[in-house]
Amino acid sequence: MAVTPAAGPGGAYRAVIVGTGFSGLCMAIGLKRSGVHDFVILEKAGEVGGTWRENTYPGCACDIMSLLYSFSFEPKSDWSRMFPEQHELLDYIKGVVDKYDLAQHIRFRTEVTGAEYDDASDTWRVTVQGEGAAPGEVVRGQALMAGMGPLHQPNVPDLPGLASFEGETFHSAEWNHDYDLAGKHVAVIGTGASAIQFVPRIAREVGALTLFQRTPPWILPKPDRPVLGVERALFKRVPGVQRGYRSAIYLVQESFVLGFENPRLLKLASGLAQWHLKRQVPDAELRAKLTPRYTMGCKRTLVSSDYYPALTRDNVQVTTAGVAEVRPRSIVAGDGTEHPVDAIIFGTGFHVTDAFEHARIVGRNGLRIQDAWKDGIEAHLGVTVAGFPNLFLLLGPNSGLGHNSMIFMIEAQVRYVLRCLELLRAGGGSRIAVRAGAQDRFNRWVRRRSEGAVWVSGGCTSWYLDGNGVNRAAWPASTVNYWLRTRRLDPADFEVARLPAATG
Ligand code: NAP
């Protein structure tokens, strides 16, 4: 088996980062700032960007406002819109790569296929494949940072008869831009955050669109508009304005957490959503279909001002009858109606709580991640996992948000990882691992906090929950709470050790 030539001592990098999305790049910048330059970033694609590279569907944009959805240490004053579109986010990410001179660390077209902890050297052996890798290549690193993001494995449901379909099919995260939708009969499955963005765009060009809705989302108006020149000038020239604006957006977003715990505030927000629906959908029958029957916040609350109007178009039909069968050129709904279909587009989300079912990650003493997580995925603060030394998950279990910017969480996690590395260095160790007791304590707290929470008791299912209805993905408190918990590291939560050979 070929092994990549030496980076640091013994042929291992100080750190191997997986992915060039916001989290992988933030980790790289954090390492550089802390004086660590001996690291590599492995990227399966030929370009940086993570989720903002992968998702190119029409209308793809972020539903968190531009001024907040960026690194706190890398503000951008000239956003073109209040909510950033995918291409502008991708440009921002590329700009960050250039500014921090990260390209020299990135190996493109190098996909990670597995990672195994080598007890004899206290390093991770990361197996890679792809055009950028040698056959059977292994990249070694003392630390391994997983920045693949929780939403990157498309979920395509196994609909009855799907294999017999003769038309075009694709998932929202794998959009086929070569397929011309003009005049076509299109079925869209799913009505989540992605679908509500692309449905209004494609509804204008397709001949007919049948939207298969299983659960209607709660939708608030989206106060999007171009950023005015005068605002940009203010952000750029008047000290404090941009930061103040960013903080204000953060606080408004954060107030949703109060709502999840305070039914009166929630009533206010759901009243606004109902008003929005009533104003945009005059037809009572359609409105009834689109009215959620679960508590707001149970699933991610969405923002859109063009989704409902798209559904009122003559060429759009919403069906709630489910898919009974896919035939070569049509879909039969649960109520027996047959819809002629040229293309099926899946807006059906991602594998999240089951994303590691087939991952080949082996920790200390041969511990497989599937065995460590036989009862469900869990980590300490979403970052470290007992039995897997020197492994750091970015946006790992229970660190997802439905109400605020994930970049806030990423920055907090990167700081936490750097503290772990500092503890390792200060202790003169070669490995650092969270103690099982600390991880258990933390996860008992997560379970307690989640018990009555809206994600679990709000009367819906979502990607936050695993097959047993346990919250495995959502952070069950405010982001301030997360910041406080990750601001300092309790050395007692970790075991720092070194190889016997290094002891003497
Ligand atoms: P999603 O929110 O998980 O929505 C998936 C949709 O597909 C749901 O409507 C779901 O119905 C439906 N579905 C799944 N399996 C189905 C099946 N077998 N039959 C029928 N319907 C099925 O996925 P997403 O829209 O791709 O968004 C995923 C996450 O990505 C979001 O929650 C968000 O965190 C992120 N995202 C963010 C933005 C942004 O602007 N920041 C934009 C897009 C995505 P049920 O609800 O009944 O399960």
Tab-separated table of N, CA and C in Angstrom, residues 219-316:
chain	number	residue	atom	x	y	z
A	219	ILE	N	-43.850	28.492	7.000
A	219	ILE	CA	-43.078	29.429	6.180
A	219	ILE	C	-43.356	30.877	6.592
A	220	LEU	N	-42.292	31.596	6.859
A	220	LEU	CA	-42.385	33.026	7.181
A	220	LEU	C	-42.011	33.842	5.945
A	221	PRO	N	-42.482	35.075	5.845
A	221	PRO	CA	-42.082	35.909	4.703
A	221	PRO	C	-40.576	36.115	4.700
A	222	LYS	N	-39.996	36.218	3.517
A	222	LYS	CA	-38.546	36.416	3.395
A	222	LYS	C	-38.284	37.880	3.035
A	223	PRO	N	-37.720	38.643	3.955
A	223	PRO	CA	-37.510	40.069	3.677
A	223	PRO	C	-36.257	40.302	2.832
A	224	ASP	N	-36.245	39.683	1.661
A	224	ASP	CA	-35.065	39.781	0.797
A	224	ASP	C	-35.198	40.973	-0.154
A	225	ARG	N	-34.093	41.570	-0.477
A	225	ARG	CA	-34.042	42.681	-1.438
A	225	ARG	C	-32.572	42.952	-1.730
A	226	PRO	N	-32.305	43.689	-2.810
A	226	PRO	CA	-30.898	44.052	-3.045
A	226	PRO	C	-30.412	44.960	-1.920
A	227	VAL	N	-29.144	44.834	-1.556
A	227	VAL	CA	-28.564	45.753	-0.562
A	227	VAL	C	-28.311	47.078	-1.277
A	228	LEU	N	-28.750	48.171	-0.682
A	228	LEU	CA	-28.618	49.474	-1.335
A	228	LEU	C	-27.162	49.938	-1.309
A	229	GLY	N	-26.823	50.750	-2.300
A	229	GLY	CA	-25.460	51.290	-2.370
A	229	GLY	C	-25.111	52.064	-1.107
A	230	VAL	N	-26.088	52.802	-0.582
A	230	VAL	CA	-25.823	53.609	0.599
A	230	VAL	C	-25.551	52.700	1.823
A	231	GLU	N	-26.245	51.570	1.867
A	231	GLU	CA	-26.007	50.629	2.979
A	231	GLU	C	-24.596	50.053	2.886
A	232	ARG	N	-24.228	49.706	1.666
A	232	ARG	CA	-22.881	49.141	1.478
A	232	ARG	C	-21.813	50.151	1.884
A	233	ALA	N	-22.066	51.397	1.497
A	233	ALA	CA	-21.096	52.447	1.840
A	233	ALA	C	-21.013	52.591	3.363
A	234	LEU	N	-22.175	52.531	4.012
A	234	LEU	CA	-22.182	52.637	5.482
A	234	LEU	C	-21.417	51.480	6.119
A	235	PHE	N	-21.702	50.267	5.615
A	235	PHE	CA	-21.035	49.076	6.168
A	235	PHE	C	-19.516	49.199	6.026
A	236	LYS	N	-19.116	49.764	4.877
A	236	LYS	CA	-17.691	49.804	4.580
A	236	LYS	C	-16.989	50.926	5.347
A	237	ARG	N	-17.672	52.095	5.406
A	237	ARG	CA	-16.948	53.286	5.865
A	237	ARG	C	-17.192	53.675	7.306
A	238	VAL	N	-18.388	53.333	7.831
A	238	VAL	CA	-18.667	53.803	9.202
A	238	VAL	C	-18.389	52.667	10.181
A	239	PRO	N	-17.389	52.861	11.004
A	239	PRO	CA	-16.994	51.772	11.899
A	239	PRO	C	-18.166	51.317	12.783
A	240	GLY	N	-18.298	50.055	12.937
A	240	GLY	CA	-19.294	49.528	13.866
A	240	GLY	C	-20.656	49.262	13.255
A	241	VAL	N	-20.965	49.891	12.111
A	241	VAL	CA	-22.318	49.724	11.556
A	241	VAL	C	-22.549	48.273	11.126
A	242	GLN	N	-21.588	47.742	10.395
A	242	GLN	CA	-21.761	46.375	9.898
A	242	GLN	C	-21.829	45.367	11.051
A	243	ARG	N	-20.945	45.568	12.028
A	243	ARG	CA	-20.925	44.643	13.169
A	243	ARG	C	-22.224	44.739	13.963
A	244	GLY	N	-22.718	45.984	14.102
A	244	GLY	CA	-23.973	46.192	14.826
A	244	GLY	C	-25.128	45.527	14.098
A	245	TYR	N	-25.146	45.650	12.781
A	245	TYR	CA	-26.201	45.050	11.963
A	245	TYR	C	-26.146	43.524	12.113
A	246	ARG	N	-24.921	43.014	12.024
A	246	ARG	CA	-24.727	41.560	12.152
A	246	ARG	C	-25.232	41.075	13.516
A	247	SER	N	-24.904	41.816	14.557
A	247	SER	CA	-25.331	41.417	15.903
A	247	SER	C	-26.848	41.465	16.014
A	248	ALA	N	-27.453	42.469	15.383
A	248	ALA	CA	-28.915	42.583	15.454
A	248	ALA	C	-29.567	41.369	14.777
A	249	ILE	N	-29.038	40.988	13.610
A	249	ILE	CA	-29.594	39.809	12.907
A	249	ILE	C	-29.434	38.572	13.788
A	250	TYR	N	-28.248	38.454	14.395
A	250	TYR	CA	-27.978	37.293	15.254
A	250	TYR	C	-29.011	37.212	16.381
A	251	LEU	N	-29.281	38.364	17.006
A	251	LEU	CA	-30.208	38.367	18.146
A	251	LEU	C	-31.635	38.028	17.697
A	252	VAL	N	-32.033	38.536	16.539
A	252	VAL	CA	-33.385	38.216	16.035
A	252	VAL	C	-33.484	36.710	15.794
A	253	GLN	N	-32.463	36.146	15.138
A	253	GLN	CA	-32.471	34.697	14.882
A	253	GLN	C	-32.495	33.926	16.199
A	254	GLU	N	-31.691	34.401	17.147
A	254	GLU	CA	-31.562	33.687	18.415
A	254	GLU	C	-32.878	33.722	19.201
A	255	SER	N	-33.679	34.751	18.956
A	255	SER	CA	-34.927	34.871	19.707
A	255	SER	C	-35.877	33.708	19.391
A	256	PHE	N	-35.643	33.014	18.255
A	256	PHE	CA	-36.485	31.859	17.941
A	256	PHE	C	-36.337	30.771	18.999
A	257	VAL	N	-35.165	30.703	19.612
A	257	VAL	CA	-34.958	29.696	20.656
A	257	VAL	C	-35.876	29.984	21.840
A	258	LEU	N	-36.011	31.272	22.149
A	258	LEU	CA	-36.930	31.640	23.234
A	258	LEU	C	-38.331	31.158	22.866
A	259	GLY	N	-38.671	31.327	21.577
A	259	GLY	CA	-39.992	30.913	21.103
A	259	GLY	C	-40.208	29.420	21.279
A	260	PHE	N	-39.141	28.625	21.023
A	260	PHE	CA	-39.294	27.172	21.140
A	260	PHE	C	-39.610	26.778	22.584
A	261	GLU	N	-39.213	27.642	23.513
A	261	GLU	CA	-39.465	27.321	24.924
A	261	GLU	C	-40.636	28.116	25.487
A	262	ASN	N	-41.139	29.086	24.705
A	262	ASN	CA	-42.199	29.949	25.207
A	262	ASN	C	-43.367	29.955	24.212
A	263	PRO	N	-44.451	29.193	24.510
A	263	PRO	CA	-45.551	29.033	23.566
A	263	PRO	C	-46.169	30.360	23.107
A	264	ARG	N	-46.114	31.402	23.981
A	264	ARG	CA	-46.755	32.659	23.592
A	264	ARG	C	-46.002	33.328	22.431
A	265	LEU	N	-44.657	33.281	22.536
A	265	LEU	CA	-43.843	33.854	21.459
A	265	LEU	C	-44.013	33.051	20.168
A	266	LEU	N	-44.134	31.732	20.360
A	266	LEU	CA	-44.300	30.843	19.214
A	266	LEU	C	-45.617	31.142	18.501
A	267	LYS	N	-46.636	31.456	19.308
A	267	LYS	CA	-47.960	31.778	18.754
A	267	LYS	C	-47.855	33.001	17.843
A	268	LEU	N	-47.035	33.943	18.278
A	268	LEU	CA	-46.844	35.177	17.506
A	268	LEU	C	-46.250	34.841	16.130
A	269	ALA	N	-45.188	34.013	16.165
A	269	ALA	CA	-44.500	33.654	14.912
A	269	ALA	C	-45.405	32.793	14.036
A	270	SER	N	-46.143	31.844	14.647
A	270	SER	CA	-47.002	31.005	13.800
A	270	SER	C	-48.184	31.813	13.268
A	271	GLY	N	-48.614	32.839	14.037
A	271	GLY	CA	-49.669	33.738	13.543
A	271	GLY	C	-49.192	34.475	12.297
A	272	LEU	N	-47.933	34.904	12.320
A	272	LEU	CA	-47.359	35.611	11.168
A	272	LEU	C	-47.305	34.674	9.957
A	273	ALA	N	-46.920	33.421	10.204
A	273	ALA	CA	-46.837	32.441	9.108
A	273	ALA	C	-48.233	32.176	8.529
A	274	GLN	N	-49.245	32.081	9.418
A	274	GLN	CA	-50.608	31.824	8.929
A	274	GLN	C	-51.132	33.020	8.115
A	275	TRP	N	-50.804	34.210	8.592
A	275	TRP	CA	-51.193	35.429	7.867
A	275	TRP	C	-50.547	35.442	6.477
A	276	HIS	N	-49.269	35.056	6.436
A	276	HIS	CA	-48.502	35.001	5.179
A	276	HIS	C	-49.167	34.032	4.196
A	277	LEU	N	-49.570	32.882	4.712
A	277	LEU	CA	-50.220	31.857	3.880
A	277	LEU	C	-51.560	32.385	3.357
A	278	LYS	N	-52.333	32.994	4.259
A	278	LYS	CA	-53.667	33.473	3.876
A	278	LYS	C	-53.565	34.585	2.827
A	279	ARG	N	-52.580	35.442	3.006
A	279	ARG	CA	-52.406	36.570	2.088
A	279	ARG	C	-51.980	36.092	0.697
A	280	GLN	N	-51.160	35.024	0.672
A	280	GLN	CA	-50.611	34.606	-0.622
A	280	GLN	C	-51.413	33.502	-1.307
A	281	VAL	N	-52.265	32.814	-0.530
A	281	VAL	CA	-53.034	31.713	-1.139
A	281	VAL	C	-54.532	31.955	-0.886
A	282	PRO	N	-55.204	32.566	-1.833
A	282	PRO	CA	-56.624	32.880	-1.622
A	282	PRO	C	-57.518	31.632	-1.614
A	283	ASP	N	-57.097	30.580	-2.321
A	283	ASP	CA	-57.935	29.388	-2.445
A	283	ASP	C	-57.929	28.568	-1.146
A	284	ALA	N	-59.124	28.427	-0.535
A	284	ALA	CA	-59.221	27.810	0.798
A	284	ALA	C	-58.791	26.339	0.775
A	285	GLU	N	-59.098	25.658	-0.331
A	285	GLU	CA	-58.767	24.224	-0.397
A	285	GLU	C	-57.244	24.032	-0.428
A	286	LEU	N	-56.597	24.841	-1.263
A	286	LEU	CA	-55.131	24.757	-1.348
A	286	LEU	C	-54.512	25.189	-0.019
A	287	ARG	N	-55.106	26.231	0.571
A	287	ARG	CA	-54.568	26.737	1.844
A	287	ARG	C	-54.631	25.648	2.930
A	288	ALA	N	-55.730	24.909	2.918
A	288	ALA	CA	-55.879	23.842	3.922
A	288	ALA	C	-54.764	22.805	3.761
A	289	LYS	N	-54.428	22.494	2.496
A	289	LYS	CA	-53.350	21.516	2.246
A	289	LYS	C	-52.018	22.030	2.761
A	290	LEU	N	-51.834	23.338	2.667
A	290	LEU	CA	-50.530	23.922	2.988
A	290	LEU	C	-50.401	24.329	4.455
A	291	THR	N	-51.466	24.099	5.219
A	291	THR	CA	-51.437	24.507	6.633
A	291	THR	C	-50.792	23.416	7.499
A	292	PRO	N	-49.690	23.733	8.174
A	292	PRO	CA	-49.032	22.718	9.017
A	292	PRO	C	-49.906	22.330	10.202
A	293	ARG	N	-49.844	21.066	10.579
A	293	ARG	CA	-50.641	20.564	11.725
A	293	ARG	C	-49.732	20.173	12.880
A	294	TYR	N	-48.548	20.720	12.916
A	294	TYR	CA	-47.609	20.423	14.008
A	294	TYR	C	-47.068	21.753	14.525
A	295	THR	N	-46.403	21.711	15.654
A	295	THR	CA	-45.929	22.949	16.271
A	295	THR	C	-44.785	23.550	15.459
A	296	MET	N	-44.850	24.850	15.287
A	296	MET	CA	-43.791	25.544	14.548
A	296	MET	C	-42.435	25.321	15.245
A	297	GLY	N	-41.395	25.105	14.474
A	297	GLY	CA	-40.069	24.889	15.064
A	297	GLY	C	-39.726	23.407	15.164
A	298	CYS	N	-40.746	22.540	15.031
A	298	CYS	CA	-40.517	21.097	15.107
A	298	CYS	C	-39.599	20.676	13.956
A	299	LYS	N	-39.886	21.219	12.765
A	299	LYS	CA	-38.973	21.106	11.625
A	299	LYS	C	-38.362	22.478	11.443
A	300	ARG	N	-37.348	22.583	10.638
A	300	ARG	CA	-36.767	23.890	10.355
A	300	ARG	C	-37.857	24.822	9.819
A	301	THR	N	-37.991	26.003	10.417
A	301	THR	CA	-38.957	26.985	9.924
A	301	THR	C	-38.344	27.652	8.698
A	302	LEU	N	-39.124	27.733	7.626
A	302	LEU	CA	-38.566	28.215	6.365
A	302	LEU	C	-38.958	29.668	6.110
A	303	VAL	N	-38.231	30.312	5.232
A	303	VAL	CA	-38.582	31.672	4.822
A	303	VAL	C	-38.677	31.713	3.304
A	304	SER	N	-39.784	32.233	2.820
A	304	SER	CA	-39.950	32.391	1.372
A	304	SER	C	-41.117	33.325	1.104
A	305	SER	N	-40.940	34.160	0.093
A	305	SER	CA	-42.067	35.006	-0.315
A	305	SER	C	-42.539	34.648	-1.718
A	306	ASP	N	-41.871	33.665	-2.350
A	306	ASP	CA	-42.322	33.312	-3.701
A	306	ASP	C	-42.790	31.860	-3.835
A	307	TYR	N	-42.727	31.097	-2.742
A	307	TYR	CA	-43.138	29.684	-2.821
A	307	TYR	C	-44.659	29.565	-2.957
A	308	TYR	N	-45.393	30.160	-2.033
A	308	TYR	CA	-46.862	30.046	-2.096
A	308	TYR	C	-47.422	30.574	-3.416
A	309	PRO	N	-46.984	31.781	-3.887
A	309	PRO	CA	-47.522	32.249	-5.172
A	309	PRO	C	-47.274	31.244	-6.307
A	310	ALA	N	-46.113	30.552	-6.254
A	310	ALA	CA	-45.822	29.564	-7.314
A	310	ALA	C	-46.858	28.438	-7.286
A	311	LEU	N	-47.323	28.096	-6.085
A	311	LEU	CA	-48.255	26.968	-5.975
A	311	LEU	C	-49.663	27.345	-6.448
A	312	THR	N	-49.901	28.647	-6.605
A	312	THR	CA	-51.232	29.070	-7.077
A	312	THR	C	-51.282	29.150	-8.610
A	313	ARG	N	-50.176	28.866	-9.267
A	313	ARG	CA	-50.146	28.925	-10.738
A	313	ARG	C	-51.017	27.819	-11.342
A	314	ASP	N	-51.535	28.093	-12.541
A	314	ASP	CA	-52.415	27.105	-13.195
A	314	ASP	C	-51.680	25.809	-13.526
A	315	ASN	N	-50.374	25.906	-13.772
A	315	ASN	CA	-49.631	24.696	-14.186
A	315	ASN	C	-49.048	23.926	-12.994
A	316	VAL	N	-49.425	24.344	-11.777
A	316	VAL	CA	-48.888	23.658	-10.587
A	316	VAL	C	-50.028	23.013	-9.795
